[in-house]
Amino acid sequence: MRFTLSSTALSSKLTALSRVINSKNALPILGDFVFEISDNVLHLTASDSENIMKTQLDLTESDGDCRFAIDSHNLLEAVKSFSEQPITFDVSLEQNIVKISYQNGLFKLPIENADEFPMSQPVSEFAKTITIPNAILADNINRSIFATAQDELRPVMNGIYFDLTSDHLAIVASDGHKLVRNKVFTIKSEQPAAFILPKKPANLLKNLLGKDGGDVTIRFDERNAEINFGDGTLQCRLIEGRFPNYNSVIPQNNPNEIHVDRLALLAALRRVQPFANGSSNLIRFHVEGSTLQLDAEDYDFSKTATERMSCDYNGNPMSIGFKGSSFIEVLGNFDCPEVIVQLADPSRAGLVLPSEQPENQDVLMLLMPMLIND
């Protein structure tokens, strides 16, 4: 059986699929790509047993249908360096060999029986559905994923929580010290529903979703989700369990507001942070009038740093401590020119909001304070 297709199109699809495959697999065939040719279309599949990604591309020509598996590493290394050109696969299912021809040569690779590849677990017929614009989902995953935890004792914190209510869709992530909550007001449902998307499929979507138009459809039940985007599908196992009540930790009255240039504060924190204590990474924020002062110190190594910058502040003088690396992550995951830092007192969580919210959305990030010695 023979088929021909574009080398760069194949390389692009295989590169995306390869992110699913683990370096070590319980089943050797999970290190393979599955090729399935049907009606002049190539369907490609890769899996790590918990996540299955599928995509497809049109063939230039083919003389039949077939299905086989081929080692992902060898094939990807072979095709990713090709310039744009047609490449032809000659498949022998009897000899379990594929011959791949291109402009200046050919190579041969062994193939395996694709029937040994694990089948996906489909979502149930009672699955709920969320339809969300591609760009909005991409933005919210990009904005949230840094706040997920890596916690063996509380696995529910290791993913992104999708909370569909009658008012909005909330997309939330938290590791217990920082929290990101995004509300999308254009997506709502009279029947509440929720699921926790693990970090790996979230990262896969982060790399695959673009800013182009189109919608992403998420069908999910209590255990599995099926995410359809463009010409691809991602099926994944969800994290089971109850996500903490994130609304209860978000303070409702932080009257003291700092309006400050985001990039200026980010640059100042990056300059000061190397002087903070290596274990605590504590940076002291002191705000008074129109001045925000950042202080870091590590007396074990006789290091200190202070930097002042202008801001707009409407409250009483205050000193509060935050973990420098966490604050840098928070600021780095906004794309607005100015942020608002809302504070109540040095013992309560601080909120960071964009000066202008995205259209039909509400975004906030929360940071727990650290104890400082006055």
CSV table of C-alpha atoms in Angstrom, one decimal:
chain,number,residue,atom,x,y,z
A,1,MET,CA,0.0,0.0,0.0
A,2,ARG,CA,1.4,3.5,-0.9
A,3,PHE,CA,0.5,7.0,0.0
A,4,THR,CA,2.1,10.5,-0.6
A,5,LEU,CA,1.9,13.7,1.5
A,6,SER,CA,3.7,16.9,2.3
A,7,SER,CA,6.9,16.5,4.5
A,8,THR,CA,6.4,19.7,6.4
A,9,ALA,CA,2.7,19.1,7.1
A,10,LEU,CA,3.6,15.6,8.4
A,11,SER,CA,6.5,16.9,10.5
A,12,SER,CA,4.3,19.6,12.1
A,13,LYS,CA,1.6,17.1,13.1
A,14,LEU,CA,4.1,14.6,14.4
A,15,THR,CA,5.9,17.2,16.5
A,16,ALA,CA,2.6,18.2,18.2
A,17,LEU,CA,1.7,14.6,18.8
A,18,SER,CA,5.1,13.7,20.2
A,19,ARG,CA,4.5,15.9,23.3
A,20,VAL,CA,2.0,13.3,24.5
A,21,ILE,CA,4.4,10.4,24.4
A,22,ASN,CA,6.4,9.7,27.6
A,23,SER,CA,10.2,8.9,27.5
A,24,LYS,CA,9.5,5.6,29.3
A,25,ASN,CA,6.3,3.6,28.8
A,26,ALA,CA,4.8,0.6,30.5
A,27,LEU,CA,3.8,-0.7,27.0
A,28,PRO,CA,6.4,-0.4,24.3
A,29,ILE,CA,3.8,0.4,21.7
A,30,LEU,CA,3.0,3.6,23.6
A,31,GLY,CA,6.3,4.9,22.1
A,32,ASP,CA,4.7,4.7,18.6
A,33,PHE,CA,2.6,6.8,16.4
A,34,VAL,CA,-0.5,5.1,14.9
A,35,PHE,CA,-1.1,5.8,11.2
A,36,GLU,CA,-4.5,5.1,9.8
A,37,ILE,CA,-5.3,5.8,6.2
A,38,SER,CA,-8.9,6.1,5.2
A,39,ASP,CA,-10.5,7.8,2.2
A,40,ASN,CA,-7.3,9.6,1.2
A,41,VAL,CA,-7.0,11.1,4.8
A,42,LEU,CA,-4.2,10.2,7.2
A,43,HIS,CA,-5.4,9.9,10.9
A,44,LEU,CA,-2.5,10.1,13.4
A,45,THR,CA,-2.7,9.0,17.1
A,46,ALA,CA,-0.4,9.1,20.0
A,47,SER,CA,-0.9,8.2,23.7
A,48,ASP,CA,0.6,7.8,27.1
A,49,SER,CA,-2.3,5.6,28.2
A,50,GLU,CA,-4.0,8.5,30.1
A,51,ASN,CA,-4.0,11.1,27.3
A,52,ILE,CA,-4.8,10.3,23.7
A,53,MET,CA,-4.3,12.9,21.0
A,54,LYS,CA,-5.6,12.5,17.4
A,55,THR,CA,-5.2,14.7,14.4
A,56,GLN,CA,-5.5,14.3,10.6
A,57,LEU,CA,-4.2,15.6,7.3
A,58,ASP,CA,-5.1,15.2,3.7
A,59,LEU,CA,-3.0,13.0,1.5
A,60,THR,CA,-1.7,14.0,-1.9
A,61,GLU,CA,-2.6,10.5,-3.1
A,62,SER,CA,-3.1,7.0,-1.8
A,63,ASP,CA,-4.0,3.7,-3.3
A,64,GLY,CA,-5.9,2.1,-0.4
A,65,ASP,CA,-6.6,2.0,3.3
A,66,CYS,CA,-4.4,0.5,6.1
A,67,ARG,CA,-3.5,0.9,9.7
A,68,PHE,CA,-0.1,0.4,11.4
A,69,ALA,CA,2.1,1.7,14.2
A,70,ILE,CA,5.7,3.1,13.9
A,71,ASP,CA,8.3,4.2,16.4
A,72,SER,CA,7.9,7.9,17.1
A,73,HIS,CA,11.5,8.8,17.8
A,74,ASN,CA,13.0,7.3,14.7
A,75,LEU,CA,10.3,8.7,12.4
A,76,LEU,CA,10.3,12.2,13.9
A,77,GLU,CA,14.0,12.5,13.7
A,78,ALA,CA,14.0,11.4,10.1
A,79,VAL,CA,11.3,13.8,8.8
A,80,LYS,CA,11.7,16.9,10.9
A,81,SER,CA,14.8,18.1,9.0
A,82,PHE,CA,13.2,17.8,5.5
A,83,SER,CA,12.5,20.9,3.5
A,84,GLU,CA,9.1,21.1,1.9
A,85,GLN,CA,8.8,18.2,-0.5
A,86,PRO,CA,6.5,15.2,-1.2
A,87,ILE,CA,7.4,12.0,0.6
A,88,THR,CA,6.0,8.6,-0.2
A,89,PHE,CA,5.3,5.7,2.2
A,90,ASP,CA,5.3,2.2,0.8
A,91,VAL,CA,3.8,0.0,3.4
A,92,SER,CA,4.2,-3.8,3.6
A,93,LEU,CA,1.9,-5.3,6.3
A,94,GLU,CA,3.2,-8.8,5.4
A,95,GLN,CA,6.8,-7.9,6.0
A,96,ASN,CA,6.1,-5.3,8.7
A,97,ILE,CA,8.3,-2.7,6.9
A,98,VAL,CA,7.6,0.8,5.6
A,99,LYS,CA,9.9,2.3,3.0
A,100,ILE,CA,9.8,6.1,3.0
A,101,SER,CA,11.1,7.8,-0.2
A,102,TYR,CA,12.0,11.5,-0.6
A,103,GLN,CA,13.8,13.6,-3.3
A,104,ASN,CA,17.3,12.4,-2.6
A,105,GLY,CA,16.9,9.1,-0.9
A,106,LEU,CA,14.9,6.7,1.1
A,107,PHE,CA,14.9,4.9,4.5
A,108,LYS,CA,13.2,1.9,5.9
A,109,LEU,CA,11.6,1.4,9.3
A,110,PRO,CA,9.9,-1.5,11.0
A,111,ILE,CA,6.2,-1.2,11.8
A,112,GLU,CA,3.9,-2.9,14.3
A,113,ASN,CA,0.4,-4.1,14.4
A,114,ALA,CA,-1.7,-1.1,15.5
A,115,ASP,CA,-4.4,-3.4,17.0
A,116,GLU,CA,-2.1,-3.7,20.1
A,117,PHE,CA,-2.4,0.1,20.7
A,118,PRO,CA,-4.7,0.8,23.8
A,119,MET,CA,-8.2,2.0,22.9
A,120,SER,CA,-9.5,5.3,24.4
A,121,GLN,CA,-12.2,5.4,27.0
A,122,PRO,CA,-15.0,7.4,25.4
A,123,VAL,CA,-17.0,9.9,27.6
A,124,SER,CA,-20.4,8.7,28.6
A,125,GLU,CA,-23.6,9.5,26.7
A,126,PHE,CA,-24.6,11.7,29.6
A,127,ALA,CA,-21.5,13.9,29.2
A,128,LYS,CA,-21.8,17.7,29.6
A,129,THR,CA,-20.5,20.1,27.0
A,130,ILE,CA,-18.7,23.4,27.1
A,131,THR,CA,-18.1,25.4,24.0
A,132,ILE,CA,-15.4,28.1,24.3
A,133,PRO,CA,-13.6,30.3,21.8
A,134,ASN,CA,-10.1,29.0,20.9
A,135,ALA,CA,-8.4,32.3,21.9
A,136,ILE,CA,-10.2,32.6,25.2
A,137,LEU,CA,-9.3,29.1,26.3
A,138,ALA,CA,-5.7,29.5,25.2
A,139,ASP,CA,-5.4,32.8,27.2
A,140,ASN,CA,-6.9,31.3,30.3
A,141,ILE,CA,-4.8,28.2,30.3
A,142,ASN,CA,-1.7,30.3,29.7
A,143,ARG,CA,-2.7,32.6,32.5
A,144,SER,CA,-3.5,29.9,35.0
A,145,ILE,CA,-1.2,26.9,34.6
A,146,PHE,CA,1.7,28.4,36.5
A,147,ALA,CA,-0.4,28.4,39.7
A,148,THR,CA,-1.1,24.6,39.7
A,149,ALA,CA,0.5,22.5,42.4
A,150,GLN,CA,2.7,19.4,42.4
A,151,ASP,CA,1.2,17.8,45.5
A,152,GLU,CA,0.9,14.1,46.0
A,153,LEU,CA,-1.2,14.5,49.1
A,154,ARG,CA,-3.8,16.8,47.4
A,155,PRO,CA,-3.9,15.7,43.7
A,156,VAL,CA,-7.0,17.9,43.1
A,157,MET,CA,-4.6,20.9,43.3
A,158,ASN,CA,-2.5,19.6,40.4
A,159,GLY,CA,-4.8,20.7,37.6
A,160,ILE,CA,-6.9,23.5,36.3
A,161,TYR,CA,-10.5,23.6,37.7
A,162,PHE,CA,-13.3,24.4,35.3
A,163,ASP,CA,-16.4,25.5,37.3
A,164,LEU,CA,-19.5,26.1,35.1
A,165,THR,CA,-22.3,28.1,36.9
A,166,SER,CA,-25.5,29.9,36.0
A,167,ASP,CA,-23.5,33.2,35.8
A,168,HIS,CA,-20.2,32.3,34.3
A,169,LEU,CA,-17.4,29.8,33.6
A,170,ALA,CA,-14.7,30.1,36.2
A,171,ILE,CA,-11.2,28.7,35.4
A,172,VAL,CA,-9.2,28.4,38.5
A,173,ALA,CA,-5.8,27.1,39.6
A,174,SER,CA,-4.1,27.2,43.0
A,175,ASP,CA,-1.2,25.6,44.9
A,176,GLY,CA,-2.3,26.9,48.3
A,177,HIS,CA,0.0,29.9,48.2
A,178,LYS,CA,-1.1,31.6,45.0
A,179,LEU,CA,-4.4,31.4,43.1
A,180,VAL,CA,-5.6,32.5,39.7
A,181,ARG,CA,-9.4,32.9,39.0
A,182,ASN,CA,-10.7,33.8,35.6
A,183,LYS,CA,-14.4,34.3,35.0
A,184,VAL,CA,-15.8,34.1,31.4
A,185,PHE,CA,-19.3,35.7,31.5
A,186,THR,CA,-20.3,34.6,28.0
A,187,ILE,CA,-20.3,30.9,29.0
A,188,LYS,CA,-22.8,29.8,31.5
A,189,SER,CA,-25.3,27.0,32.2
A,190,GLU,CA,-28.4,26.6,34.3
A,191,GLN,CA,-27.1,23.1,35.3
A,192,PRO,CA,-23.8,23.6,37.3
A,193,ALA,CA,-20.9,21.3,36.3
A,194,ALA,CA,-17.2,21.1,37.0
A,195,PHE,CA,-14.1,19.1,36.2
A,196,ILE,CA,-10.4,19.3,37.0
A,197,LEU,CA,-8.1,19.1,33.9
A,198,PRO,CA,-4.7,17.6,34.8
A,199,LYS,CA,-1.5,19.6,34.1
A,200,LYS,CA,-0.2,17.5,31.2
A,201,PRO,CA,-3.3,17.9,28.9
A,202,ALA,CA,-3.5,21.5,29.9
A,203,ASN,CA,0.1,22.0,28.8
A,204,LEU,CA,-0.6,20.1,25.5
A,205,LEU,CA,-3.5,22.5,24.8
A,206,LYS,CA,-1.4,25.5,25.7
A,207,ASN,CA,1.0,24.5,23.0
A,208,LEU,CA,-1.7,23.6,20.4
A,209,LEU,CA,-4.3,26.3,20.7
A,210,GLY,CA,-3.7,29.5,18.7
A,211,LYS,CA,-5.2,32.9,18.6
A,212,ASP,CA,-7.2,32.1,15.5
A,213,GLY,CA,-10.9,31.9,15.4
A,214,GLY,CA,-13.1,28.8,15.9
A,215,ASP,CA,-14.4,27.2,19.0
A,216,VAL,CA,-13.1,24.4,21.2
A,217,THR,CA,-15.7,21.9,22.4
A,218,ILE,CA,-15.2,20.1,25.7
A,219,ARG,CA,-17.3,17.0,26.5
A,220,PHE,CA,-16.8,15.6,30.0
A,221,ASP,CA,-18.2,13.2,32.5
A,222,GLU,CA,-16.9,12.3,36.0
A,223,ARG,CA,-13.8,10.6,34.8
A,224,ASN,CA,-12.9,11.6,31.2
A,225,ALA,CA,-12.9,14.5,28.9
A,226,GLU,CA,-12.9,14.8,25.1
A,227,ILE,CA,-11.6,18.1,23.7
A,228,ASN,CA,-12.1,18.9,20.1
A,229,PHE,CA,-10.1,21.8,18.5
A,230,GLY,CA,-9.5,22.5,14.9
A,231,ASP,CA,-8.5,19.3,13.2
A,232,GLY,CA,-7.4,17.6,16.5
A,233,THR,CA,-8.9,15.8,19.4
A,234,LEU,CA,-7.5,15.3,22.9
A,235,GLN,CA,-9.0,12.6,25.2
A,236,CYS,CA,-7.8,12.6,28.8
A,237,ARG,CA,-8.5,11.2,32.2
A,238,LEU,CA,-9.6,13.9,34.6
A,239,ILE,CA,-8.5,14.3,38.2
A,240,GLU,CA,-11.2,12.9,40.5
A,241,GLY,CA,-12.1,14.6,43.8
A,242,ARG,CA,-13.5,17.9,45.1
A,243,PHE,CA,-11.6,21.1,44.4
A,244,PRO,CA,-11.4,23.4,47.4
A,245,ASN,CA,-13.9,26.3,47.8
A,246,TYR,CA,-11.8,28.9,46.1
A,247,ASN,CA,-14.3,31.7,46.6
A,248,SER,CA,-13.9,31.5,50.4
A,249,VAL,CA,-10.2,32.4,50.3
A,250,ILE,CA,-10.6,35.5,48.0
A,251,PRO,CA,-11.0,38.6,50.3
A,252,GLN,CA,-14.0,40.7,49.4
A,253,ASN,CA,-12.8,44.0,50.9
A,254,ASN,CA,-9.2,45.0,50.3
A,255,PRO,CA,-9.6,48.8,50.4
A,256,ASN,CA,-5.9,49.8,49.9
A,257,GLU,CA,-5.1,50.0,46.2
A,258,ILE,CA,-1.7,50.4,44.6
A,259,HIS,CA,-1.8,51.3,40.9
A,260,VAL,CA,1.6,50.6,39.4
A,261,ASP,CA,3.3,50.0,36.0
A,262,ARG,CA,3.5,46.2,35.6
A,263,LEU,CA,6.7,46.0,33.6
A,264,ALA,CA,8.5,48.5,35.9
A,265,LEU,CA,7.5,46.5,39.0
A,266,LEU,CA,8.4,43.3,37.3
A,267,ALA,CA,11.9,44.6,36.4
A,268,ALA,CA,12.4,46.0,40.0
A,269,LEU,CA,11.5,42.6,41.5
A,270,ARG,CA,13.9,40.8,39.2
A,271,ARG,CA,16.7,43.1,40.3
A,272,VAL,CA,15.9,42.8,44.0
A,273,GLN,CA,15.0,39.1,44.2
A,274,PRO,CA,18.6,37.8,44.0
A,275,PHE,CA,19.4,39.5,47.3
A,276,ALA,CA,16.5,37.8,49.2
A,277,ASN,CA,17.0,34.9,51.6
A,278,GLY,CA,17.5,31.7,49.6
A,279,SER,CA,15.0,29.7,51.6
A,280,SER,CA,12.2,32.1,52.1
A,281,ASN,CA,12.6,34.4,49.0
A,282,LEU,CA,10.9,37.1,51.0
A,283,ILE,CA,10.6,40.6,49.6
A,284,ARG,CA,9.2,43.4,51.8
A,285,PHE,CA,6.8,45.8,50.1
A,286,HIS,CA,6.5,49.2,51.9
A,287,VAL,CA,4.0,51.6,50.3
A,288,GLU,CA,3.4,55.1,51.4
A,289,GLY,CA,2.1,58.1,49.4
A,290,SER,CA,3.3,57.8,45.9
A,291,THR,CA,6.3,55.5,46.6
A,292,LEU,CA,6.6,51.8,46.7
A,293,GLN,CA,9.8,50.5,48.2
A,294,LEU,CA,11.0,46.9,47.8
A,295,ASP,CA,13.5,45.4,50.2
A,296,ALA,CA,15.3,42.1,50.2
A,297,GLU,CA,17.9,40.9,52.6
A,298,ASP,CA,20.0,37.8,53.3
A,299,TYR,CA,22.0,38.4,56.4
A,300,ASP,CA,23.6,35.0,56.3
A,301,PHE,CA,25.5,36.2,53.2
A,302,SER,CA,25.5,39.9,54.1
A,303,LYS,CA,23.3,40.8,51.1
A,304,THR,CA,20.7,43.5,51.0
A,305,ALA,CA,18.9,45.4,48.3
A,306,THR,CA,16.4,48.3,48.2
A,307,GLU,CA,14.6,49.9,45.3
A,308,ARG,CA,12.0,52.6,45.2
A,309,MET,CA,9.5,53.3,42.4
A,310,SER,CA,6.6,55.6,41.9
A,311,CYS,CA,3.0,54.4,42.2
A,312,ASP,CA,-0.5,55.7,42.9
A,313,TYR,CA,-1.7,54.6,46.4
A,314,ASN,CA,-4.8,55.5,48.2
A,315,GLY,CA,-4.3,53.9,51.7
A,316,ASN,CA,-2.4,54.2,54.9
A,317,PRO,CA,1.3,53.4,55.0
A,318,MET,CA,1.8,49.6,55.0
A,319,SER,CA,4.5,47.0,55.0
A,320,ILE,CA,3.7,43.5,53.7
A,321,GLY,CA,5.9,40.5,52.7
A,322,PHE,CA,5.5,38.4,49.6
A,323,LYS,CA,7.5,35.6,48.1
A,324,GLY,CA,9.5,37.3,45.3
A,325,SER,CA,9.4,34.4,42.8
A,326,SER,CA,5.6,34.1,43.2
A,327,PHE,CA,5.0,37.8,42.6
A,328,ILE,CA,7.3,37.7,39.5
A,329,GLU,CA,5.3,34.8,38.2
A,330,VAL,CA,2.0,36.6,38.8
A,331,LEU,CA,3.1,39.8,37.0
A,332,GLY,CA,4.6,37.7,34.1
A,333,ASN,CA,1.3,36.1,33.4
A,334,PHE,CA,-0.5,39.4,32.8
A,335,ASP,CA,-0.3,41.3,29.5
A,336,CYS,CA,-1.7,44.6,30.6
A,337,PRO,CA,0.4,47.8,31.0
A,338,GLU,CA,-0.7,48.5,34.6
A,339,VAL,CA,-1.8,46.3,37.5
A,340,ILE,CA,-3.8,47.1,40.7
A,341,VAL,CA,-2.6,45.5,43.9
A,342,GLN,CA,-5.3,45.4,46.5
A,343,LEU,CA,-4.4,45.0,50.2
A,344,ALA,CA,-6.2,44.9,53.5
A,345,ASP,CA,-3.5,44.4,56.1
A,346,PRO,CA,-0.1,42.6,56.3
A,347,SER,CA,-1.8,39.3,57.5
A,348,ARG,CA,-4.4,39.0,54.7
A,349,ALA,CA,-4.0,37.9,51.1
A,350,GLY,CA,-3.2,40.4,48.5
A,351,LEU,CA,-5.0,40.6,45.1
A,352,VAL,CA,-3.5,41.6,41.8
A,353,LEU,CA,-5.8,42.6,39.0
A,354,PRO,CA,-5.3,44.1,35.5
A,355,SER,CA,-6.1,47.8,35.2
A,356,GLU,CA,-8.4,46.9,32.3
A,357,GLN,CA,-10.2,43.5,32.3
A,358,PRO,CA,-10.4,41.5,29.1
A,359,GLU,CA,-13.8,41.8,27.4
A,360,ASN,CA,-16.5,39.8,29.1
A,361,GLN,CA,-14.0,38.4,31.6
A,362,ASP,CA,-12.9,39.1,35.2
A,363,VAL,CA,-9.4,38.1,36.1
A,364,LEU,CA,-7.7,38.2,39.5
A,365,MET,CA,-4.6,36.6,41.1
A,366,LEU,CA,-4.1,36.1,44.8
A,367,LEU,CA,-0.9,35.8,46.8
A,368,MET,CA,-0.7,34.8,50.4
A,369,PRO,CA,1.5,37.2,52.5
A,370,MET,CA,4.6,36.2,54.4
A,371,LEU,CA,5.5,37.2,58.0
A,372,ILE,CA,8.0,40.0,58.2
A,373,ASN,CA,9.9,41.3,61.2
A,374,ASP,CA,9.4,45.0,61.6
